[in-house]
Amino acid sequence: MSLKLNYSMSLGNSYGLTKTQKVASAVGMLGLFILTLALFNVEFPNKTIALTLALSMLFAGVIWFSNSMYLSKSKGIKNDGVYFKSLSSKGLTGWLIGVALTLFYIVLYFYPEYLGLAQKGEENTGLVALFDPLSQLLSGRNASQWFVYGTLYTVAILVFGYKFILKYRHNRYEQIRTISVMFFQLAFAFLIPEFMYVMNSDLPYYDLKNVWPLNYYNFEQYRIKAFINAGNIGLAMLIFGIVSIFVITPILTYKYGKRWYCSWVCGCGALAETAGDSFRQLSDKSKFAWNVERWVIHSVLVFVVLMTTAVIHSYLGNDTSKYWLTKSSFLTGVGVLLTLVFAGTMIFKRKELAKDAKYGAIGYFIVIAVLFAMYFFSKDNTLFVFKSESLRKSYGFLIGSIFSGVIGTGFYPIFGSRVWCRFGCPMAAILGFQQRLFSKFRITTNGGQCISCGNCSTYCEMGIDVRAYAQKGENIVRSSCVGCGICSAVCPRGVLKLENDSMKGRINPNEILLGNDVDLMSLVNENR
Amino acid sequence: MEHIAIIGNGISGVTLARHIRKLSDKKITIISAESDYFFSRTALMYVYMGHMTFEHTQPYENWFWKKNSIELKKGYVHKIDTDNKTLHFNEGDTLVYDKLVIASGSKPNKFGWPGQDLNGVQGLYSKQDLENLEIYAPNNKVCKGAVIVGGGLIGIELAEMLNSRNIPVTFLVRESSFWNGVLPEGESQMINRHIKNHHIDLRLSTNLKEIISDHNGKVKSIIIEETGEELPCDFVGLTAGVTPNISFLKDSKIKINRGVLVNRFLETNIKDVYAIGDCAEQHEAIGNRRSIEAVWYTGRMMGETLAQTICDNRMEYKPGHWFNSAKFLDIEYQTYGWVHGKKGKPDYEAHFHWKHDDDTKCITIAYHRDTNQFLGINTFGIRMRHEVFDRWLTEKRDIDYVVEHLEDANFDPEFYKRFENEIKETYNNTLQTN
């Protein structure tokens, strides 16, 4: 069909880059090239200069590119040609970058020695060694593969965050939100943990904004020990970790929806919103995908609850005189908490659940059944046939590495930028559950103004069919919405607005939209 | 089971079908020659600009129709035999209905310009128009220049589209200022400047004389009426409004004028035949509305209403307060109630106008000269709440109240700069000088 012309192959393509943009890209590529040389063990005479040069070129390239791309044009939506560019429409460039990212993640997680990570007693080589000077500067120790990754991750969020801010320079919500994720990444994920290490090297690495269950390993024995051994500050961090789950998170989510975390604070969200912005339109909007999403993400949640319970259970004792928290009191506590949440939801929110209730019920029963099993069969930390250790390892491998890293980020150019957040993140599942049922947040639709154009749905990175609600004049109250605000930004008719307001009337399906005969509206809308 | 046949799968026909399905289990067939599935016509521009693919313009997934047992038939009706309640298709087959709804939409106006049927000359309305655009104006190598004739909502959208592919655009507008038959002067002139800022060659008070062909029957240039100037171009967009798409009814017994004539119940002169959307023409216009309303929202509202009538709850089409919206390049426009441009402005209508210094935001509030009653608002670059203005219009608030409570109507995203105080200040100063 003539509409399916492949513009990325066309000579008359007017969506190509300008000369300035090409030179700027080349500068950025050169920075990447220096990193690649290091990866292949090229010895630079001065690593500090080489690293500085590489990172500066990355910064300079993207900043120059963005300036040239956006500052010469008027303020407004800048989606021209998104579906003609190979990069952003699953073309060849997209696939190549997807493959490269995926390989990088596989090496990072499973073969860090290829990046040059020191084997026992040796010095770092290659790419990891190139980052030694920066690591020494920040914390006085040599780099690890995670330091390299953390640095590149932060650089990506900063430079593409800058690009995003220029792209949406007419939209203060987007700008402030992006400054927020840039700040949290740079300060909380990157700098503070390094400084904490300098202050007290016994502390485990702790990105304070990384809340369990996203930070699924936070309550493992070695960390608990390290926290407790590190004295008051360690204990404070441990308590903060627990408080952020049970107090901070519910309050903020009640007031602002899950966006306070997912698109303002979280590191995964930060990368998706900045470096991943070119791919947001690739998320699957079908109802089928939504069904898969609900089953998968809640299964991951059940998995992480079980895994964490089993792990904590495994290192607790039985004797109350030694420590106040024992295996049985811990299991009882978990059981009571889950029952309270489940019962509260069923009693107060039954009407809103109808369809989704079964997911909750099934998850609840699995967890409770396993709790019982743990209680009765906990002789040697074996749960049926699984040891808690193997549960932990398989979670770390399947969810922590494969899902969140390799698929979640490696496949950005194919599945869109929020695959992990949408299908996998257990933290998003918890926040989403609360957002759907106990939150003031919603996206309001503006009376009868929707023209069903589909920009909102197309640019929803979470694959929400926003239009399906907007054209019914119905507010959008969905678990998965991360409140990025792009649907509202791209709407050409001013239909969508992210708001925090009272819980009453938050969900408001209308059959007849505003603008029609008032008698008809009241007849049909009240008959429902 | 009663069989409802709907000619046209646009917003009017589809809304009607959906609502009939909610109210009944009647057999429903939607007929279209244009596309397999319902798509949002207003979104075609985003496909050309590369914001979306054509599939994205389809509001319902393909399984939706079967699941709701709404039959879709692709075919072109060329004859309607109302005596035997039979439709005859170009393809040779027929279809028998119990009730028939004509929702066949519009087609672009052509005013008999010489050369108006050449290759590379077209309107922007249908999916086929979009496909032709890809042939004659795919990029600025094939199409070195384009001319758009007619300064309305589709004209400016087409200008934005061509501009997105770096095709130089000359925009011929008959009026002395863009869309000033509808917009008050201040707004219209702000849009003039905005268009020129986008490097679009806007020619006001300029008419098309004729379109010149090359040897292959394709457009080569156009001639301007006023100056006789010849402008070379590879594409001409005709966007001087639309007219009901009802030529297939000429030989039927259904009474037509410019559109299909209907009463307030959307019934035609023939029993069990109805018309809704762009193609329906009211015997007498409703309030300040036109007798033919070619607007997305009115099409939808007629569909919502007629579904009641067809499902045995005979109901008049009684639209509420007028509203509409559009986007002029980067500037969003919304209107609630009636704000008239110079043309057709009633004597009692007075205006308060505020414009921001950056020349991309302004509002005009219309009120009754004698009673101060709020009549309507145009807002550019500031989003406002439909519900609030609808309520204020019903409550017959006065303009003082509206200006005083303007922040209740704001619908801009969070953290946006607010202008209510500035507007109030201007309002108070204006009143003092009056």
XYZ file of N, CA, C and O in Angstrom, chain A residues 1-5 7 10-15 74-84 170-173 176 259 264 281 285-288 441 444-456 458-459 465 467-468 471-472 487-500 511-520 523-524 528, chain B residues 11 18-19 22 38 40 42-43 46-61 63 67 127 130-131 134-135 138-141 157 164-166 194 198 289 296-297 300-302 304-305 308 313 315-321 323-327 330 332-336 383-387 390 410-417:
664
model
N 0.843 -1.194 0.000
C 0.000 0.000 0.000
C 0.879 1.245 0.000
O 1.936 1.270 0.593
N 0.404 2.268 -0.638
C 1.256 3.439 -0.803
C 1.590 4.101 0.538
O 2.574 4.793 0.662
N 0.761 3.847 1.540
C 1.041 4.470 2.829
C 2.217 3.818 3.533
O 2.704 4.302 4.522
N 2.618 2.694 3.028
C 3.660 1.937 3.719
C 5.040 2.165 3.099
O 5.895 1.315 3.166
N 5.213 3.289 2.418
C 6.533 3.582 1.866
C 7.582 3.510 2.957
O 7.340 3.924 4.082
N 10.448 5.167 4.280
C 11.144 6.437 4.125
C 12.609 6.342 4.493
O 13.429 7.106 4.010
N 14.396 5.924 1.444
C 14.107 6.795 0.305
C 15.168 7.869 0.129
O 15.649 8.470 1.083
N 15.550 8.128 -1.120
C 16.553 9.155 -1.387
C 15.974 10.541 -1.186
O 16.663 11.469 -0.823
N 14.688 10.669 -1.459
C 14.044 11.967 -1.316
C 13.596 12.218 0.112
O 12.715 13.025 0.347
N 14.170 11.526 1.021
C 13.757 11.621 2.410
C 14.091 12.992 2.993
O 15.252 13.343 3.137
N 13.059 13.756 3.328
C 13.356 15.061 3.901
C 13.413 14.986 5.420
O 13.436 15.992 6.087
N 13.404 13.779 5.948
C 13.518 13.638 7.390
C 14.947 13.368 7.813
O 15.224 13.055 8.958
N 9.903 26.382 16.406
C 8.979 26.961 17.372
C 8.652 25.930 18.449
O 8.775 24.739 18.248
N 8.210 26.442 19.594
C 7.832 25.544 20.686
C 6.570 24.774 20.308
O 5.644 25.352 19.748
N 6.539 23.499 20.641
C 5.327 22.721 20.344
C 5.685 21.248 20.243
O 6.814 20.854 20.536
N 4.714 20.468 19.823
C 4.930 19.023 19.735
C 5.869 18.725 18.566
O 5.693 19.224 17.463
N 6.873 17.896 18.831
C 7.914 17.647 17.825
C 7.943 16.171 17.421
O 8.951 15.505 17.590
N 6.832 15.680 16.911
C 6.788 14.264 16.526
C 6.823 14.052 15.021
O 6.571 12.946 14.548
N 7.163 15.091 14.272
C 7.209 14.935 12.820
C 8.182 13.819 12.437
O 9.326 13.800 12.890
N 7.697 12.909 11.615
C 8.575 11.885 11.059
C 8.950 10.757 11.997
O 9.775 9.910 11.637
N 8.335 10.694 13.191
C 8.686 9.620 14.123
C 8.520 8.247 13.452
O 9.367 7.374 13.595
N 7.448 8.109 12.677
C 7.222 6.804 12.040
C 7.922 6.668 10.689
O 7.705 5.697 9.976
N 8.718 7.646 10.316
C 9.518 7.506 9.093
C 10.977 7.240 9.421
O 11.747 6.849 8.566
N 7.890 23.853 25.809
C 6.647 24.588 26.019
C 5.866 24.025 27.196
O 4.805 24.510 27.528
N 6.409 22.966 27.825
C 5.602 22.216 28.787
C 6.321 22.108 30.129
O 7.243 21.317 30.286
N 5.906 22.905 31.082
C 6.651 22.956 32.345
C 6.499 21.683 33.166
O 7.389 21.338 33.938
N 5.378 20.995 33.021
C 5.253 19.728 33.755
C 6.365 18.783 33.324
O 7.035 18.173 34.160
N 9.946 20.073 34.615
C 10.214 19.910 36.046
C 10.369 18.427 36.381
O 11.259 18.021 37.122
N 2.863 8.202 39.944
C 3.817 9.010 39.184
C 4.893 9.619 40.063
O 6.001 9.843 39.604
N 8.992 10.431 38.357
C 9.649 11.578 38.990
C 10.920 11.173 39.732
O 11.805 11.982 39.951
N 6.459 5.267 21.604
C 5.297 4.960 20.767
C 5.242 3.488 20.372
O 4.247 3.058 19.793
N -0.560 -1.573 22.222
C -1.780 -1.003 22.797
C -2.939 -1.998 22.814
O -4.045 -1.641 23.205
N -2.743 -3.220 22.330
C -3.884 -4.125 22.165
C -4.418 -4.588 23.512
O -3.725 -4.552 24.530
N -5.656 -5.012 23.484
C -6.273 -5.525 24.697
C -5.574 -6.809 25.145
O -5.427 -7.073 26.338
N -5.110 -7.558 24.161
C -4.365 -8.778 24.467
C -3.144 -8.458 25.324
O -2.890 -9.108 26.338
N -5.242 10.558 42.333
C -4.776 10.844 40.978
C -5.707 10.272 39.910
O -6.239 9.177 40.049
N -8.036 13.550 33.845
C -9.382 14.036 33.569
C -9.556 14.252 32.069
O -8.630 14.714 31.406
N -10.730 13.904 31.546
C -11.005 14.209 30.143
C -11.921 15.423 30.082
O -12.721 15.650 30.981
N -11.790 16.169 29.009
C -12.437 17.468 28.933
C -13.753 17.395 28.169
O -13.814 17.674 26.974
N -14.820 17.033 28.886
C -16.154 17.048 28.304
C -16.237 16.276 27.006
O -15.851 15.119 26.930
N -16.715 16.927 25.958
C -16.927 16.234 24.685
C -15.874 16.549 23.643
O -16.097 16.310 22.462
N -14.712 17.078 24.056
C -13.771 17.619 23.080
C -12.930 16.584 22.328
O -12.190 16.936 21.411
N -12.989 15.303 22.708
C -12.107 14.323 22.062
C -12.512 14.073 20.611
O -13.692 13.937 20.298
N -11.513 14.015 19.706
C -11.792 13.695 18.310
C -11.246 12.318 17.935
O -11.047 12.016 16.756
N -10.951 11.497 18.927
C -10.514 10.111 18.698
C -9.288 10.001 17.792
O -9.120 9.007 17.103
N -8.430 11.003 17.765
C -7.329 10.992 16.797
C -6.308 9.916 17.120
O -5.686 9.362 16.226
N -6.106 9.638 18.412
C -5.220 8.541 18.761
C -3.796 8.935 19.117
O -2.969 8.070 19.404
N -3.489 10.222 19.132
C -2.145 10.628 19.556
C -1.843 10.170 20.984
O -0.739 9.722 21.273
N -2.835 10.295 21.859
C -2.620 9.932 23.266
C -2.260 8.466 23.398
O -1.281 8.107 24.058
N -1.147 6.436 21.031
C 0.095 6.135 20.323
C 1.307 6.456 21.186
O 2.260 5.677 21.249
N 1.294 7.585 21.868
C 2.473 8.010 22.612
C 2.438 7.580 24.074
O 3.285 8.011 24.854
N -4.655 2.349 26.221
C -5.449 2.914 25.125
C -6.203 4.121 25.676
O -7.391 4.046 25.983
N -7.218 6.808 24.403
C -8.335 7.266 23.584
C -9.644 6.551 23.933
O -10.716 7.169 23.911
N -9.547 5.258 24.267
C -10.758 4.498 24.566
C -11.531 5.147 25.702
O -12.760 5.089 25.739
N -12.587 9.230 24.503
C -13.715 9.393 23.586
C -15.036 9.021 24.246
O -16.104 9.248 23.686
N -14.970 8.427 25.440
C -16.191 8.194 26.204
C -16.381 9.274 27.256
O -17.294 9.195 28.081
N 0.457 12.033 27.125
C -0.851 11.983 26.456
C -1.473 13.365 26.443
O -2.012 13.825 25.442
N -1.368 14.039 27.584
C -1.921 15.385 27.682
C -1.161 16.346 26.771
O -1.756 17.201 26.117
N 0.158 16.155 26.705
C 0.971 17.064 25.891
C 0.653 16.926 24.406
O 0.538 17.918 23.697
N 0.520 15.680 23.910
C 0.348 15.497 22.469
C -1.096 15.690 22.018
O -1.357 15.754 20.823
N -2.032 15.795 22.946
C -3.438 15.964 22.553
C -3.625 17.287 21.825
O -3.311 18.346 22.365
N -4.133 17.246 20.590
C -4.279 18.492 19.838
C -5.527 19.280 20.220
O -5.733 20.371 19.703
N -6.362 18.738 21.092
C -7.610 19.407 21.411
C -7.754 19.756 22.895
O -8.830 20.114 23.337
N -6.677 19.602 23.642
C -6.730 19.976 25.055
C -7.713 19.158 25.850
O -8.491 19.685 26.641
N -7.691 17.832 25.658
C -8.700 16.993 26.297
C -8.226 16.414 27.633
O -9.024 16.148 28.508
N -6.913 16.213 27.807
C -6.443 15.434 28.953
C -5.664 16.287 29.943
O -4.853 17.113 29.554
N -5.937 16.050 31.222
C -5.215 16.768 32.271
C -4.955 15.849 33.457
O -5.874 15.223 33.965
N -3.703 15.765 33.875
C -3.356 14.978 35.050
C -3.741 15.777 36.283
O -3.369 16.949 36.385
N -4.480 15.145 37.172
C -4.962 15.897 38.326
C -4.976 15.047 39.583
O -5.129 13.835 39.527
N -4.828 15.723 40.736
C -5.100 15.091 42.021
C -6.334 15.790 42.561
O -6.338 16.995 42.723
N -22.090 7.554 28.783
C -22.508 7.025 27.484
C -22.687 8.159 26.489
O -22.282 8.085 25.346
N -23.339 9.204 26.938
C -23.555 10.370 26.089
C -22.634 11.471 26.590
O -22.610 11.778 27.771
N -21.893 12.056 25.668
C -20.904 13.041 26.080
C -21.499 14.431 26.218
O -22.547 14.739 25.662
N -20.773 15.253 26.944
C -21.188 16.629 27.158
C -21.328 17.340 25.813
O -20.512 17.174 24.925
N -22.350 18.145 25.686
C -22.568 18.891 24.456
C -23.881 18.514 23.812
O -24.429 19.244 23.015
N -24.394 17.353 24.166
C -25.661 16.917 23.588
C -26.829 17.388 24.455
O -26.636 18.008 25.500
N -28.005 17.055 24.017
C -29.241 17.357 24.730
C -29.122 16.958 26.202
O -28.782 15.827 26.522
N -29.392 17.902 27.085
C -29.231 17.590 28.504
C -30.193 16.499 28.969
O -29.869 15.700 29.837
N -31.393 16.453 28.372
C -32.346 15.415 28.768
C -31.835 14.045 28.385
O -31.904 13.087 29.156
N -31.265 13.959 27.178
C -30.724 12.685 26.719
C -29.548 12.263 27.595
O -29.425 11.100 27.985
N -30.886 11.081 30.861
C -31.614 9.816 30.672
C -30.647 8.642 30.584
O -30.759 7.668 31.324
N -29.671 8.760 29.685
C -28.806 7.614 29.428
C -27.753 7.446 30.514
O -27.485 6.349 30.987
N -27.624 4.007 33.877
C -26.628 2.954 33.985
C -26.546 2.351 35.376
O -26.626 2.985 36.357
N -17.673 8.876 12.114
C -18.021 9.019 13.525
C -19.535 8.972 13.731
O -20.008 8.375 14.705
N -22.982 1.802 17.582
C -22.595 1.409 18.942
C -23.756 1.602 19.914
O -24.015 0.763 20.774
N -24.455 2.715 19.755
C -25.547 2.972 20.693
C -26.762 2.092 20.421
O -27.453 1.688 21.359
N -26.025 -1.098 22.110
C -26.196 -1.046 23.563
C -27.656 -1.189 23.953
O -27.969 -1.727 25.005
N -13.579 1.694 10.724
C -13.724 3.073 11.178
C -12.360 3.655 11.544
O -11.579 3.029 12.237
N -10.368 7.670 12.491
C -10.637 9.057 12.827
C -10.126 9.954 11.699
O -8.931 10.093 11.499
N -10.109 13.085 11.389
C -9.328 14.233 11.845
C -7.866 13.879 12.095
O -7.040 14.757 12.268
N -7.565 12.580 12.143
C -6.195 12.171 12.448
C -5.376 11.874 11.202
O -4.189 11.567 11.308
N -1.957 13.385 10.912
C -0.849 12.870 11.726
C -0.173 11.672 11.073
O 0.971 11.359 11.373
N -0.911 10.995 10.198
C -0.289 9.893 9.457
C 0.712 10.465 8.450
O 1.848 10.009 8.352
N 0.290 11.506 7.739
C 1.185 12.125 6.756
C 2.408 12.740 7.446
O 3.511 12.690 6.925
N 2.195 13.303 8.628
C 3.314 13.944 9.326
C 4.210 12.940 10.039
O 5.224 13.310 10.616
N 3.802 11.664 10.016
C 4.645 10.632 10.633
C 4.520 10.549 12.139
O 5.345 9.937 12.802
N 3.471 11.154 12.701
C 3.269 11.004 14.151
C 2.669 9.637 14.465
O 2.869 9.110 15.547
N 1.912 9.115 13.506
C 1.212 7.859 13.748
C 1.173 7.059 12.449
O 1.418 7.604 11.373
N 0.811 5.792 12.561
C 0.528 5.014 11.360
C -0.986 5.045 11.141
O -1.738 5.429 12.043
N -1.418 4.621 9.979
C -2.862 4.649 9.715
C -3.618 3.800 10.741
O -4.703 4.168 11.197
N -3.031 2.665 11.120
C -3.689 1.773 12.088
C -3.986 2.501 13.403
O -4.974 2.223 14.068
N -3.102 3.425 13.771
C -3.323 4.162 15.020
C -4.569 5.036 14.975
O -5.087 5.435 16.016
N -5.043 5.369 13.764
C -6.214 6.248 13.688
C -7.511 5.467 13.895
O -8.580 6.057 13.924
N -7.407 4.140 14.006
C -8.617 3.321 14.187
C -8.930 3.175 15.675
O -8.198 2.498 16.399
N -10.008 3.786 16.141
C -10.275 3.796 17.577
C -10.632 2.432 18.165
O -10.550 2.256 19.367
N -11.047 1.500 17.324
C -11.394 0.189 17.878
C -10.542 -0.872 17.200
O -10.274 -0.797 16.008
N -10.137 -1.860 17.982
C -9.390 -2.962 17.391
C -10.307 -3.746 16.459
O -11.529 -3.729 16.612
N -11.213 -6.749 16.131
C -12.141 -7.761 16.669
C -13.412 -7.137 17.226
O -14.407 -7.815 17.458
N -17.269 -8.918 17.702
C -17.661 -9.153 19.083
C -18.997 -8.475 19.389
O -19.812 -8.993 20.150
N -9.480 8.888 3.083
C -8.281 8.063 3.110
C -7.603 8.080 1.735
O -6.382 8.104 1.632
N -5.455 11.049 1.313
C -4.158 10.873 1.960
C -3.215 10.062 1.076
O -2.037 10.395 0.915
N -3.771 9.013 0.452
C -2.941 8.174 -0.413
C -2.453 8.962 -1.634
O -1.290 8.839 -2.037
N 0.400 11.207 -0.819
C 1.688 10.502 -0.773
C 2.261 10.325 -2.182
O 3.470 10.163 -2.344
N 1.394 10.336 -3.185
C 1.889 10.199 -4.562
C 2.387 11.552 -5.082
O 3.476 11.654 -5.632
N 5.062 13.559 -1.782
C 5.716 12.724 -0.781
C 6.902 13.423 -0.124
O 7.247 13.107 1.015
N 7.524 14.344 -0.809
C 8.701 15.035 -0.264
C 8.963 16.267 -1.119
O 8.286 16.515 -2.114
N 9.992 17.015 -0.755
C 10.234 18.261 -1.484
C 11.086 18.093 -2.743
O 11.451 19.067 -3.383
N 11.412 16.846 -3.103
C 12.040 16.607 -4.413
C 10.948 16.429 -5.474
O 10.994 17.043 -6.529
N -4.417 22.890 8.330
C -3.857 21.569 8.641
C -3.010 21.060 7.482
O -1.913 20.528 7.679
N 5.680 20.058 7.299
C 6.441 19.061 8.050
C 7.376 18.279 7.138
O 8.315 17.661 7.598
N 7.107 18.283 5.831
C 8.021 17.602 4.908
C 8.853 18.613 4.121
O 9.353 18.309 3.036
N 8.951 19.793 4.682
C 9.785 20.844 4.082
C 9.389 21.183 2.651
O 10.244 21.518 1.825
N 1.254 33.890 13.222
C 1.755 32.554 13.576
C 2.030 31.735 12.306
O 3.035 31.032 12.222
N 5.890 30.351 10.628
C 6.240 28.989 10.230
C 6.686 28.934 8.771
O 6.687 27.878 8.163
N -26.784 27.757 15.057
C -26.072 26.755 14.280
C -26.385 26.883 12.802
O -27.385 27.476 12.420
N -17.100 17.134 13.690
C -16.967 15.835 14.350
C -18.001 15.653 15.458
O -18.722 14.666 15.529
N -18.056 16.653 16.334
C -18.869 16.513 17.541
C -20.357 16.423 17.225
O -21.098 15.679 17.868
N -21.270 13.022 15.996
C -21.375 12.074 17.105
C -22.689 12.269 17.864
O -23.383 11.298 18.202
N -23.045 13.531 18.102
C -24.252 13.794 18.882
C -25.513 13.341 18.149
O -26.445 12.820 18.751
N -25.518 13.529 16.823
C -26.673 13.045 16.061
C -26.766 11.524 16.154
O -27.866 10.971 16.281
N -25.760 9.652 18.643
C -26.245 9.331 19.991
C -27.763 9.502 20.081
O -28.462 8.702 20.698
N -28.244 10.572 19.436
C -29.678 10.859 19.513
C -30.503 9.881 18.690
O -31.498 9.326 19.175
N -31.603 6.464 19.946
C -32.799 6.411 20.785
C -34.038 6.245 19.918
O -34.886 5.392 20.186
N -37.526 5.077 21.129
C -37.676 6.170 22.082
C -37.477 7.446 21.275
O -36.426 8.076 21.332
N -36.770 10.672 19.653
C -36.133 11.779 20.341
C -35.664 12.837 19.353
O -35.111 12.535 18.314
N -35.909 14.072 19.740
C -35.506 15.201 18.915
C -33.998 15.409 19.034
O -33.415 15.168 20.091
N -33.376 15.899 17.967
C -31.979 16.303 18.052
C -31.926 17.692 18.666
O -32.353 18.668 18.057
N -31.470 17.735 19.909
C -31.435 19.009 20.628
C -30.037 19.233 21.168
O -29.757 18.962 22.331
N -29.128 19.696 20.314
C -27.766 19.872 20.799
C -27.717 20.904 21.914
O -28.505 21.847 21.920
N -26.784 20.714 22.840
C -26.616 21.663 23.943
C -25.821 22.872 23.477
O -25.854 23.239 22.302
N -25.095 23.473 24.399
C -24.318 24.665 24.037
C -23.250 24.307 23.009
O -22.600 23.271 23.098
N -19.859 24.018 21.053
C -18.426 23.995 21.392
C -17.677 23.458 20.186
O -18.261 22.813 19.318
N -16.419 23.737 20.128
C -15.593 23.231 19.034
C -14.136 23.417 19.426
O -13.829 24.052 20.440
N -13.244 22.857 18.641
C -11.825 23.045 18.917
C -11.044 22.807 17.644
O -11.553 22.228 16.685
N -9.807 23.257 17.634
C -8.930 23.060 16.482
C -7.519 23.348 16.944
O -7.297 23.750 18.091
N -6.567 23.108 16.053
C -5.193 23.483 16.383
C -4.596 24.163 15.168
O -4.625 23.618 14.073
N 1.005 25.422 16.127
C 1.316 25.112 17.530
C 0.296 25.670 18.505
O 0.439 25.507 19.716
N -3.324 25.835 20.168
C -4.604 25.158 20.348
C -5.727 26.178 20.492
O -5.536 27.235 21.082
N -6.876 25.804 19.958
C -8.037 26.698 19.998
C -9.231 25.925 20.520
O -9.473 24.795 20.105
N -9.934 26.515 21.473
C -11.194 25.918 21.930
C -12.242 27.015 21.964
O -11.913 28.172 22.214
N -13.478 26.637 21.720
C -14.543 27.630 21.836
C -15.755 27.013 22.522
O -16.065 25.842 22.329
N -16.380 27.791 23.377
C -17.586 27.365 24.094
C -18.615 28.474 23.981
O -18.295 29.632 24.229
N -5.772 26.021 27.706
C -6.848 25.031 27.704
C -7.885 25.382 28.767
O -7.521 25.790 29.862
N -9.148 25.193 28.413
C -10.220 25.493 29.365
C -11.174 24.302 29.468
O -11.270 23.479 28.558
N -11.886 24.264 30.586
C -12.783 23.149 30.871
C -14.137 23.307 30.199
O -14.857 24.274 30.464
N -14.478 22.320 29.400
C -15.772 22.287 28.728
C -16.907 22.350 29.753
O -17.833 23.146 29.638
N -16.791 21.509 30.750
C -17.885 21.355 31.715
C -18.222 22.672 32.418
O -19.388 23.006 32.621
N -19.901 25.106 29.983
C -21.246 24.609 29.698
C -22.190 24.984 30.846
O -23.321 25.433 30.634
N -9.677 26.701 34.168
C -8.378 26.395 33.557
C -8.165 24.896 33.441
O -8.474 24.139 34.360
N -7.645 24.461 32.301
C -7.417 23.031 32.084
C -5.984 22.762 31.608
O -5.662 21.694 31.117
N -5.108 23.750 31.753
C -3.708 23.560 31.360
C -3.038 22.540 32.282
O -3.455 22.368 33.423
N -1.985 21.879 31.793
C -1.269 20.934 32.651
C -0.699 21.608 33.905
O -0.517 22.826 33.936
N -0.420 20.794 34.900
C 0.127 21.306 36.153
C 1.429 22.078 35.894
O 2.159 21.757 34.966
N 1.690 23.027 36.727
C 2.909 23.863 36.704
C 2.933 24.861 35.552
O 3.894 25.596 35.404
N 1.910 24.864 34.697
C 1.892 25.862 33.634
C 1.700 27.244 34.245
O 1.051 27.392 35.271
N 2.266 28.216 33.571
C 2.082 29.589 34.008
C 0.592 29.941 33.866
O -0.053 29.573 32.894
